Short mmCIF file of C-alpha atoms in Angstrom, two decimals:
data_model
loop_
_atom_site.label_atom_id
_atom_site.label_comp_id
_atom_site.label_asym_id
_atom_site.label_seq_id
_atom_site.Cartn_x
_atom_site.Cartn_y
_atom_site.Cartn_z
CA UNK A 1 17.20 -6.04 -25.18
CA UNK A 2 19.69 -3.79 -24.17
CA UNK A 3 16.44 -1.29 -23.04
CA UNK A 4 15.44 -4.37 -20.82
CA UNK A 5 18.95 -5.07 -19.12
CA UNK A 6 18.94 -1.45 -18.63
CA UNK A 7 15.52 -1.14 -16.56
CA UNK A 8 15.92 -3.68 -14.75
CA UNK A 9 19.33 -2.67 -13.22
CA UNK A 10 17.57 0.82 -13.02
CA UNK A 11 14.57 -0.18 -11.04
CA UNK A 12 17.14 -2.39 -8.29
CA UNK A 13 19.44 0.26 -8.27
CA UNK A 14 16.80 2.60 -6.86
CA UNK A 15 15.77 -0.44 -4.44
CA UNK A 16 19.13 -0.70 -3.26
CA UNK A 17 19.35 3.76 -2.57
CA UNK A 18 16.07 2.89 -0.50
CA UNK A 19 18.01 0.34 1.47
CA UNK A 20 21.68 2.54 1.00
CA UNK A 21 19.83 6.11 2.65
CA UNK A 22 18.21 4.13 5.22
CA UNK A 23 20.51 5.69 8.23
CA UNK A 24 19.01 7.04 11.34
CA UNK A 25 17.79 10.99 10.61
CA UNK A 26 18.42 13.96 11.92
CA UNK A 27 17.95 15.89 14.98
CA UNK A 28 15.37 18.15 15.15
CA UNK A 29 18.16 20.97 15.09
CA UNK A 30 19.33 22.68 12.04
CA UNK A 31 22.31 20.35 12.15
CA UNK A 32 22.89 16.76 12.34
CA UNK A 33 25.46 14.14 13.45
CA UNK A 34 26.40 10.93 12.03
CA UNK A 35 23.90 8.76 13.42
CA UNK A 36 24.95 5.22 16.00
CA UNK A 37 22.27 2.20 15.09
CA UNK A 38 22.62 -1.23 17.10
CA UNK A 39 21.81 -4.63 16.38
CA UNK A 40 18.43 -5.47 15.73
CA UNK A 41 17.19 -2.27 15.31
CA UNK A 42 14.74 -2.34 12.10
CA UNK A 43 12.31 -0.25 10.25
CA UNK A 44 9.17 -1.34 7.73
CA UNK A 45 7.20 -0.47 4.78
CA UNK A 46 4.54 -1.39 3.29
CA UNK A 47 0.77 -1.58 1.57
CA UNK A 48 -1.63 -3.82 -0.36
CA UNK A 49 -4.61 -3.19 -2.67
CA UNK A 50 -7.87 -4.22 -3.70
CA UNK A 51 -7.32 -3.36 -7.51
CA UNK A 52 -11.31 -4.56 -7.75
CA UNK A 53 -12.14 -1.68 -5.37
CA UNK A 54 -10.06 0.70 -6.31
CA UNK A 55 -10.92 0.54 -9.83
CA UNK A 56 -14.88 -0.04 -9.06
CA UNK A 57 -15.95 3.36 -10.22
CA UNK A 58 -13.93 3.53 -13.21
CA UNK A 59 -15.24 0.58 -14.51
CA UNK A 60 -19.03 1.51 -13.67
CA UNK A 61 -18.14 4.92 -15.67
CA UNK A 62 -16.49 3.17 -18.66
CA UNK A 63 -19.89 0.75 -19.13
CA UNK A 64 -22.06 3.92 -18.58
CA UNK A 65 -20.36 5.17 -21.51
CA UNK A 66 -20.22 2.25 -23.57
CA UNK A 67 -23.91 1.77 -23.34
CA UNK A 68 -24.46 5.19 -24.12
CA UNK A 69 -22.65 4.34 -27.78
CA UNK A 70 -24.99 3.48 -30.81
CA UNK A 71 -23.29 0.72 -31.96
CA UNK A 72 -23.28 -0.98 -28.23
CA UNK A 73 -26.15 -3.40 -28.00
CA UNK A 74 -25.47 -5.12 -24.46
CA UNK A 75 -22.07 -4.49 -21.91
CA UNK A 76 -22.24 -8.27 -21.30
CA UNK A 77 -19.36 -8.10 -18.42
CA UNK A 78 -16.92 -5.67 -17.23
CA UNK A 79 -15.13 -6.82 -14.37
CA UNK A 80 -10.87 -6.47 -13.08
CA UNK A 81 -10.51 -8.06 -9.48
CA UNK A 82 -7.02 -9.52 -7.81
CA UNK A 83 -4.87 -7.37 -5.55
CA UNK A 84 -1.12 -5.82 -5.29
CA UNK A 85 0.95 -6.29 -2.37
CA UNK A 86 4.53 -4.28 -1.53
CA UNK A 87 6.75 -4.97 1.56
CA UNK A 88 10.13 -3.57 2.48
CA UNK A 89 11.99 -4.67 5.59
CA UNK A 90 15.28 -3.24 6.75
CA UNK A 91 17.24 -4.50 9.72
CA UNK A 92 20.58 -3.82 11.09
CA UNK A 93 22.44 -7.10 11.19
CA UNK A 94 26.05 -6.83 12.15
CA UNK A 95 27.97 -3.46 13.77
CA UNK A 96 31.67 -3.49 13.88
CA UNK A 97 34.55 -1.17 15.08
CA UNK A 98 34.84 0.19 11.75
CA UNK A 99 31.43 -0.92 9.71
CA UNK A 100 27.34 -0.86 9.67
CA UNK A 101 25.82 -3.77 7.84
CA UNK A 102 22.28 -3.51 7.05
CA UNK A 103 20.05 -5.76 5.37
CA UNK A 104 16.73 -5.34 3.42
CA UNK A 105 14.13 -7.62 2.28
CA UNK A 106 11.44 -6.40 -0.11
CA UNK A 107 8.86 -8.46 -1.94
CA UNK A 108 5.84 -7.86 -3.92
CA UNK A 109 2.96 -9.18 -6.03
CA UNK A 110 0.49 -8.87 -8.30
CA UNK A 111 -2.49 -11.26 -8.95
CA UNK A 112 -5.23 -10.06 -11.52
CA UNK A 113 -7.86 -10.91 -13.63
CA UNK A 114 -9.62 -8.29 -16.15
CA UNK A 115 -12.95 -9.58 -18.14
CA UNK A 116 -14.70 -7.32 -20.95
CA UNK A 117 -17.20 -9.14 -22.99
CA UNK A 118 -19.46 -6.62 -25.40
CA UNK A 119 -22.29 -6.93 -27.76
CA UNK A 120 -22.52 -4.75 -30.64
CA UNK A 121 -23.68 -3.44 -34.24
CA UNK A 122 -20.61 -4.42 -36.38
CA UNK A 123 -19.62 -5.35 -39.97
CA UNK A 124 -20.08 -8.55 -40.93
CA UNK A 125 -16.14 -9.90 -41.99
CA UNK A 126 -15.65 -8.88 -45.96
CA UNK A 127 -14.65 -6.58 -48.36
CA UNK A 128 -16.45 -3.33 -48.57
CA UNK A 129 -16.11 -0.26 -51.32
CA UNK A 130 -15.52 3.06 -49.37
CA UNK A 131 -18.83 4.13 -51.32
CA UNK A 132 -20.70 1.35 -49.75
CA UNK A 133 -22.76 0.65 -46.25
CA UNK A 134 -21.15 -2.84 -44.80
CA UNK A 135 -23.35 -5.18 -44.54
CA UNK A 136 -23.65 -5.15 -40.25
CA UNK A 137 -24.78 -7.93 -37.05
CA UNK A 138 -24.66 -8.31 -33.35
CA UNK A 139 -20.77 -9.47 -32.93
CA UNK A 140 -19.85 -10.20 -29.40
CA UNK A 141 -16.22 -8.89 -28.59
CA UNK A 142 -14.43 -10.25 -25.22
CA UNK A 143 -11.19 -10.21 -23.93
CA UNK A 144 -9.98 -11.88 -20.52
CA UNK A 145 -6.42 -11.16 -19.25
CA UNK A 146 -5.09 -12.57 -16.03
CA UNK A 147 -1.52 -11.97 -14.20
CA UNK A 148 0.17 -13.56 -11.23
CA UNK A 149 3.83 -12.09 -10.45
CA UNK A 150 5.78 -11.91 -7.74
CA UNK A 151 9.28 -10.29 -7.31
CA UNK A 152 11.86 -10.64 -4.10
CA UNK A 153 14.43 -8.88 -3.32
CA UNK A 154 17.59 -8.99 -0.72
CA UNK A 155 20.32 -6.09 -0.94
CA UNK A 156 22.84 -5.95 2.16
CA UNK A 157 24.67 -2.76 2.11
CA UNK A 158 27.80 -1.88 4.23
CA UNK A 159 28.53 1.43 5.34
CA UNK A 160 31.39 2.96 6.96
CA UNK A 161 30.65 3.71 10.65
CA UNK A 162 32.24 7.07 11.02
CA UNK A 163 30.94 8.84 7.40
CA UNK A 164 28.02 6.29 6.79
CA UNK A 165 28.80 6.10 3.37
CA UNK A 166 28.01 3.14 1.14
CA UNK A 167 31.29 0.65 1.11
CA UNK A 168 29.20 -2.02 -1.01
CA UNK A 169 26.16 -3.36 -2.10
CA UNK A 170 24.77 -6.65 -2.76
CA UNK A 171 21.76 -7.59 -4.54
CA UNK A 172 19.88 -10.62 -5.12
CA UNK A 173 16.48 -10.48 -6.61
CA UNK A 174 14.22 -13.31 -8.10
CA UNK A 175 11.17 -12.61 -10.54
CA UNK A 176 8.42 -15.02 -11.02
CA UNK A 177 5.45 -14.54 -12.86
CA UNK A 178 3.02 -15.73 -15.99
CA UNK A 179 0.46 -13.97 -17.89
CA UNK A 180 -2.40 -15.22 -20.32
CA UNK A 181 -4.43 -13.16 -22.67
CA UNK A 182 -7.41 -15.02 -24.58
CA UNK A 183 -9.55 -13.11 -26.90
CA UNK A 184 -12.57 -13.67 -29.39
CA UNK A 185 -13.51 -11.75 -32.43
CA UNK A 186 -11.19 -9.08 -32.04
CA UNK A 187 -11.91 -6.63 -35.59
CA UNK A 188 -9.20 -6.16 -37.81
CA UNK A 189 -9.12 -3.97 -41.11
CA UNK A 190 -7.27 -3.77 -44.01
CA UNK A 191 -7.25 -0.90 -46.58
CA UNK A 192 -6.48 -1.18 -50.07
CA UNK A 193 -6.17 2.76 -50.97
CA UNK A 194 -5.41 1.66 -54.57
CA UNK A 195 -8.66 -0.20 -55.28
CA UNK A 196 -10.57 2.02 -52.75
CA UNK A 197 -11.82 -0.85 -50.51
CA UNK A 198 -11.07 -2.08 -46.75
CA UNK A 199 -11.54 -5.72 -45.70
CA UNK A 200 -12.53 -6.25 -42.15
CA UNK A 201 -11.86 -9.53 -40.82
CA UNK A 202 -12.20 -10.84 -37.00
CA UNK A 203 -9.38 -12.70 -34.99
CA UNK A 204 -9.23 -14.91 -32.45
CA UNK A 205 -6.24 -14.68 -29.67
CA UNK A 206 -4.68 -17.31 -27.20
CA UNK A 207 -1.33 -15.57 -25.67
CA UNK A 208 0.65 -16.85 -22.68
CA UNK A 209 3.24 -15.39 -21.64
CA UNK A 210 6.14 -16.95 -19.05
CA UNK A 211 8.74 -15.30 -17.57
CA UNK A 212 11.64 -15.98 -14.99
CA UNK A 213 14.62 -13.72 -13.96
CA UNK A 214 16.96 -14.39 -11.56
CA UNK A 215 19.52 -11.39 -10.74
CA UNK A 216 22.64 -10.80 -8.73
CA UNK A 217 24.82 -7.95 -8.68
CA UNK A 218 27.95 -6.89 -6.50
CA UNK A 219 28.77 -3.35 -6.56
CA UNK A 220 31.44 -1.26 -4.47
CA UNK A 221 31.95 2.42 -4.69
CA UNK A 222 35.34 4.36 -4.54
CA UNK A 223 35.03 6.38 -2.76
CA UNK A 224 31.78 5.59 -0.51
CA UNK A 225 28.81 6.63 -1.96
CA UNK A 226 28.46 9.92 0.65
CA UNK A 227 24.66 9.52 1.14
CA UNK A 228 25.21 12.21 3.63
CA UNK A 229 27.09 15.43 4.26
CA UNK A 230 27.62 15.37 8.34
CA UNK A 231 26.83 17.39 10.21
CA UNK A 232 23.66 18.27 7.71
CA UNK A 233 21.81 21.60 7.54
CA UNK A 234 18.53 22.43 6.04
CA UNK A 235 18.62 23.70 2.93
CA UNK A 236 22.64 21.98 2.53
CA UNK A 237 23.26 20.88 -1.10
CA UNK A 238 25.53 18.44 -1.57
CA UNK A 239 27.15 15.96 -4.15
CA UNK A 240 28.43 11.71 -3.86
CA UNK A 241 30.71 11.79 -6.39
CA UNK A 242 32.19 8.26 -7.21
CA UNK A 243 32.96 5.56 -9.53
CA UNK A 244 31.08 1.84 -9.36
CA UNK A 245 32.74 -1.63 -10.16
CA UNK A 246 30.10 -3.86 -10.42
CA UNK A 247 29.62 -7.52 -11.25
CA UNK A 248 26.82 -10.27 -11.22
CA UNK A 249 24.46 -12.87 -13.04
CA UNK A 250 21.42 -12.84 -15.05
CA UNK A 251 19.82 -16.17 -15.73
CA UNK A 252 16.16 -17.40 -16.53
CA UNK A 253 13.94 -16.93 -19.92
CA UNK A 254 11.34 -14.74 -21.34
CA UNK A 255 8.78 -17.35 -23.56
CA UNK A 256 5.30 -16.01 -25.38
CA UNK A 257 3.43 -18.17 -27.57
CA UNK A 258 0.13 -17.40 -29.80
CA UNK A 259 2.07 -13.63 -30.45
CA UNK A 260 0.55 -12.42 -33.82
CA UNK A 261 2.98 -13.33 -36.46
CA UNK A 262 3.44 -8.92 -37.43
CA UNK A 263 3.69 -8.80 -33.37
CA UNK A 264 6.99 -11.11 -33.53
CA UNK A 265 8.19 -9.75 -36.40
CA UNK A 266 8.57 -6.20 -34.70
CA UNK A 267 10.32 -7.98 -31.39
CA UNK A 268 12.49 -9.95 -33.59
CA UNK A 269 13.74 -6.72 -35.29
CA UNK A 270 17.16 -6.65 -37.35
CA UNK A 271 18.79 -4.55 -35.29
CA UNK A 272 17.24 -6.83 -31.92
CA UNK A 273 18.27 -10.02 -33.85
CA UNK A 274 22.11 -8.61 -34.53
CA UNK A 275 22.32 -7.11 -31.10
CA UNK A 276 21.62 -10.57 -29.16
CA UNK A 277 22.03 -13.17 -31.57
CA UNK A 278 18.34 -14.61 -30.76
CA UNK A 279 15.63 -14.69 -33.25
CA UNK A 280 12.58 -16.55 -31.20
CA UNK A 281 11.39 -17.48 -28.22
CA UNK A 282 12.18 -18.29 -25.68
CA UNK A 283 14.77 -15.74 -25.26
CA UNK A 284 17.32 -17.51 -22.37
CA UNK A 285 19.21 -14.71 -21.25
CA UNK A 286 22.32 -16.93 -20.80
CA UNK A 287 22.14 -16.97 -24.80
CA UNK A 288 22.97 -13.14 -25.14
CA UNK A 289 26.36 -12.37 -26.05
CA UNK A 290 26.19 -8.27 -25.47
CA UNK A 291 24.64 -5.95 -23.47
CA UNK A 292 26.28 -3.37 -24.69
CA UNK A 293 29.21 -1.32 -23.28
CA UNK A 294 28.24 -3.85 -20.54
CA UNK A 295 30.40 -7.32 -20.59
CA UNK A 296 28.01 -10.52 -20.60
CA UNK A 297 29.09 -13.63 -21.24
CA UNK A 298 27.05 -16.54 -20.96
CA UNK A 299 24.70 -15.32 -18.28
CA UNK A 300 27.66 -13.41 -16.20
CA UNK A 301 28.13 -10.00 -15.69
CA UNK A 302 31.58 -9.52 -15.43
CA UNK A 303 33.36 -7.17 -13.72
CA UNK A 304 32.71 -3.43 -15.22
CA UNK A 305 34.35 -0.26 -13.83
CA UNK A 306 31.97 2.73 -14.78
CA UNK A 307 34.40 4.34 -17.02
CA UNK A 308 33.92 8.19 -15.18
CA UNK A 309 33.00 9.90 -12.04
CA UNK A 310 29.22 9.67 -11.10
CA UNK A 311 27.75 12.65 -9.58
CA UNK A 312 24.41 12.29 -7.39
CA UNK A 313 22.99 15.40 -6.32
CA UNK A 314 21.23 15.62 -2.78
CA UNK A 315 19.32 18.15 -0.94
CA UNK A 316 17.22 18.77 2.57
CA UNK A 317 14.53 20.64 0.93
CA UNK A 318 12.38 20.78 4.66
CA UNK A 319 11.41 19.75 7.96
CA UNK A 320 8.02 19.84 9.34
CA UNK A 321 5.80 18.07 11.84
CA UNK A 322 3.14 15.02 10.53
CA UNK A 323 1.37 12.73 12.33
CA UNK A 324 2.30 9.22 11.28
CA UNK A 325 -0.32 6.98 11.77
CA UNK A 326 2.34 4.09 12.33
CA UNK A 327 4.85 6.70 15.07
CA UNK A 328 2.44 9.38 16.13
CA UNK A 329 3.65 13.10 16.07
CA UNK A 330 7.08 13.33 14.31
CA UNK A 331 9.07 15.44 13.04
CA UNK A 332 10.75 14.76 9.38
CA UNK A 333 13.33 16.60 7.52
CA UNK A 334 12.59 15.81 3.40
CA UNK A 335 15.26 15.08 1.42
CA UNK A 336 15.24 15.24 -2.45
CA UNK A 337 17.52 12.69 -4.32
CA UNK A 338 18.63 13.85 -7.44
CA UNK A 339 18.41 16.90 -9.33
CA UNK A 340 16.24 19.59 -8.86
CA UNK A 341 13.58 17.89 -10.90
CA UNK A 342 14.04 14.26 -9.46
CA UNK A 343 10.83 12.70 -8.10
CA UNK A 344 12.61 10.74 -5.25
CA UNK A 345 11.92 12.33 -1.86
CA UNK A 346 12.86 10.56 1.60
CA UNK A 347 11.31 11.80 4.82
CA UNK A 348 13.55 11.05 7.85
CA UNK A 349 12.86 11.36 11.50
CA UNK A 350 14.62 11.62 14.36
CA UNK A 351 12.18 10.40 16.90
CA UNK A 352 11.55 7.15 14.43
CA UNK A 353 15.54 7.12 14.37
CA UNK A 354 15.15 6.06 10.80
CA UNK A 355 13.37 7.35 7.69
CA UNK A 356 9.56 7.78 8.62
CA UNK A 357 8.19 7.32 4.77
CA UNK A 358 9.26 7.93 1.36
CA UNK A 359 7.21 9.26 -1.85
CA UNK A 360 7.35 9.63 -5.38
CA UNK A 361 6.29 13.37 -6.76
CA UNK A 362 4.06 12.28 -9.79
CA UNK A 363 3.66 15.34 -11.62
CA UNK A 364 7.67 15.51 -11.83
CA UNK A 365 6.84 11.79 -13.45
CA UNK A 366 4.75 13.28 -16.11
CA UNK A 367 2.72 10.28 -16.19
CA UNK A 368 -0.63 9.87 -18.03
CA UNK A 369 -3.64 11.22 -16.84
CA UNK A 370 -5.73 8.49 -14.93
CA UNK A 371 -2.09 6.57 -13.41
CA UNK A 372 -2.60 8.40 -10.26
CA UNK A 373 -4.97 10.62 -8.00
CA UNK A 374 -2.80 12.42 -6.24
CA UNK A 375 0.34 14.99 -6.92
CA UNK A 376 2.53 12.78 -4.26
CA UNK A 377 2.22 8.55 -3.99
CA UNK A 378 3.79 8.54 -0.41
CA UNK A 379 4.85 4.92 1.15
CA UNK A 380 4.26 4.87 4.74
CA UNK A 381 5.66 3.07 7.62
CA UNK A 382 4.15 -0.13 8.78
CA UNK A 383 4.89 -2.72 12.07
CA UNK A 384 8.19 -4.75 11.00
CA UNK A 385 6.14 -7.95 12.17
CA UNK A 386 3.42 -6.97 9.53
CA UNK A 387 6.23 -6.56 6.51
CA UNK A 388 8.34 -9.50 8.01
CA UNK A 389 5.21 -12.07 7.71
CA UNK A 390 3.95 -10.83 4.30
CA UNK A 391 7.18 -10.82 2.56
CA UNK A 392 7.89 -14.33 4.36
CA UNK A 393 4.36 -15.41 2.59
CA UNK A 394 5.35 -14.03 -0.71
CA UNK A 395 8.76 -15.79 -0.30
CA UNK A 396 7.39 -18.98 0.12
CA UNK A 397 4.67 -18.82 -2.72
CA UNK A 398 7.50 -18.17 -5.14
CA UNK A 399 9.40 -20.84 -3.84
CA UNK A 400 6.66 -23.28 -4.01
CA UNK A 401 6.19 -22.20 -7.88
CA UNK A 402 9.47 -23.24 -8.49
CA UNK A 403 9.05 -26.41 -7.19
CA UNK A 404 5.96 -27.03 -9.25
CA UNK A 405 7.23 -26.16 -12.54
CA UNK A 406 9.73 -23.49 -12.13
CA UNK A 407 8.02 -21.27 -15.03
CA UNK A 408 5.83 -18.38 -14.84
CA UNK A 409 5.09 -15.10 -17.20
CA UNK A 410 4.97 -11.89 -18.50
CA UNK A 411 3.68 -8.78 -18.00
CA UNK A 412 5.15 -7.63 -14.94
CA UNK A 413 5.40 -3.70 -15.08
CA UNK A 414 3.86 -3.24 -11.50
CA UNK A 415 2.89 -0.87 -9.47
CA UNK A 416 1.04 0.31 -12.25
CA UNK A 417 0.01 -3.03 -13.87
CA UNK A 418 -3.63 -2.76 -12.52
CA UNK A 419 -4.11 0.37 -15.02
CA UNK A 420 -2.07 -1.29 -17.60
CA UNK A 421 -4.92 -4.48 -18.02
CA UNK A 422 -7.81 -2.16 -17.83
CA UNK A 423 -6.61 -0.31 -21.05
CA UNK A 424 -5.79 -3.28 -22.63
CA UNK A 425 -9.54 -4.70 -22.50
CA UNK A 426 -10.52 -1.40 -22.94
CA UNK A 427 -8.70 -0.64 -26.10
CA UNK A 428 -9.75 -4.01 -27.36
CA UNK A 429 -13.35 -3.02 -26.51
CA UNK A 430 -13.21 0.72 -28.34
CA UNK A 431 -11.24 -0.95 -31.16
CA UNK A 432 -14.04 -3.38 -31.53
CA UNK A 433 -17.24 -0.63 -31.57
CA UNK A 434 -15.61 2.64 -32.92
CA UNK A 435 -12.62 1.91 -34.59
CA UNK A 436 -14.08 -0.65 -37.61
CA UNK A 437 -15.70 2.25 -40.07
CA UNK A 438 -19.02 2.00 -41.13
CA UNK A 439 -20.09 3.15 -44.71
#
């Protein structure tokens, strides 16, 4: 659980470093000043997917292959369709003699639905010798998952108007989502190495998942987080070192039924059950009495000093010219947050008066083959009126949710969720045709 708590205040703190570097770049000069912003002025990001599309010819080449198998009699249906939205909005709301206040909005969603349904030469459910040929039919396998998550975001950040550093942050976030996973003679086998047999059995599966997480957090940073070493060179290293007091809530529920009882079992783990006190589901959150070096007490997060000096690492690796298809011809100085290995880069402009885009370096990621096509997944700028409407549309489909029942699910690990279905059905499939010896 404590793993959980962990990446989720992980994946908003890098939200709210989006939101907190968001100041006005630097002039196309080797140095740069501490940037002025006004009221009103605001900046956008954004994309959505057709996960059917994109994932069109990987599908055609996974039942090309299939077919190609001995065992595989007919590829009845192999299908994923739905789509992935992500909007970020940042506007300057309030400028005083001695403070910037900036807000950003940032929603996203997810709605999928992944099919597999295969016919093929299997063993017919019994117990077999190792010495023997199973006896063997036709056995249709098929698995149908479908998802529908959103997540929405608000962090206002105040700097100081002279340094720009980060005074405080505040961050209020709301996950909804739900998840079902229905399955039909899915092979299972059982090995008795003693009596030199295996039983092979088939399972059916009816999981739905439902999950709600509402989050705030307050944090302020002594001294200011120093996002930014004015006036900046290229090639200037420099370091934010500060301490965080931070405080919040966590409140909603986590609830799967139709688990496999082994499945539960490993969840509900000794060391999980004497850590948070829960032993089933639903797991509230208000119910867990530690996070760790963390105090939480009955769904608040009360107020924690980081007990030494962080040290964030920052760098202006380059500046170049691109042509944005959002701004035209700018010119963007890249900035690498982090250590020399982080995968974080922002690209700031100073004709945009704002960062132009910002990208994650996936080979620094070291994710698995297949996640991604390209060394750099870049975010690019989009109209504010674009973002504004979509993450207003988002918004309100969350809200209405609430109001129908309040509850959704699980399975929520976008961007890369999309991926994450397709080998589910797929390992199902594979499990079903090549994994179930035949003698």
């Amino acid at each position: 659980m404590k793993k959980i708590f962990g990446a989720l205040f992980s994946a908003l703190l890098f939200m709210f470093l989006l939101s907190a570097m968001a100041v006005p770049a630097f002039a196309s000069t080797p140095t740069a000043e501490a940037p002025e912003w006004s009221v009103g002025d605001r900046w956008a990001f954004g994309a959505d997917t057709d996960v059917g599309a994109e994932f069109d010819e990987i599908l055609t080449n996974l039942t090309n292959m299939l077919e190609m198998a001995d065992e595989v009699d007919e590829v009845n249906e192999m299908s994923l369709s739905g789509g992935t939205e992500f909007w970020m909005l940042f506007e300057v709301t309030e400028v005083t003699a001695d403070e910037y206040v900036m807000e950003m909005d940032m929603a996203t969603s997810v709605a999928l639905d992944a099919t597999v349904s295969i016919t093929a030469d299997l063993p017919v459910a019994g117990t077999y010798n190792y010495s023997d040929d199973p006896v063997t039919a036709l056995i249709t396998v098929d698995a149908d998952v479908g998802v529908d998550a959103t997540l929405v975001v608000n962090v206002e950040v105040t700097y100081d108007k002279d340094t720009m550093a980060v005074k405080t942050v505040a961050i209020d976030a709301t996950i909804r989502a739900e998840a079902d996973f229905v399955a039909n003679n899915i092979p299972q086998s059982d090995d008795d190495w003693m009596n030199m047999t295996e039983t092979i059995s088939y399972e059916d599966y009816d999981v739905h998942g439902e999950l709600q997480v509402n989050f705030d957090m307050a944090l302020e940073f002594d001294p200011g987080l120093n996002l930014y070493d004015f006036p900046l060179s290229l090639d200037e290293v420099w370091w934010s070192n500060f301490t965080a007091t931070f405080s919040g809530h966590l409140t909603g529920f986590l609830d799967i039924q139709g688990l496999p009882e082994e499945m539960e079992e490993n969840i509900f783990s000794e060391e999980f059950v004497n850590q948070t006190g829960i032993s089933e589901f639903p797991i509230v959150f208000e119910d867990i009495g530690d996070m760790g070096a963390i105090p939480f007490d009955n769904g608040v997060i009360e107020e924690f000093v980081t007990p030494e000096t962080l040290d964030m690492r920052m760098r202006c690796t380059d500046y170049f010219m691109v042509n944005d298809t959002f701004h035209g011809e700018i010119g963007v100085y890249e900035i690498q947050v982090g250590s020399g290995d982080s995968p974080l880069f922002i690209y700031y402009s100073d004709e945009v008066g704002f960062m132009a885009s910002f990208a994650l370096d996936t080979e620094e990621m070291d994710l698995p083959e297949g996640i991604v096509t390209a060394d750099m997944t870049t975010m690019a700028a989009v109209d504010p009126d674009v973002a504004e409407d979509n993450i207003a549309e988002i918004s309100d489909r969350q809200a209405a949710v609430d109001e129908d029942s309040g509850m959704l699910g699980f399975f929520t690990d976008a961007p890369y969720l999309g991926i994450i279905l397709v080998a589910v059905i797929v390992v199902v499939v594979v499990a079903a045709v090549f994994l179930i010896r035949k003698k």
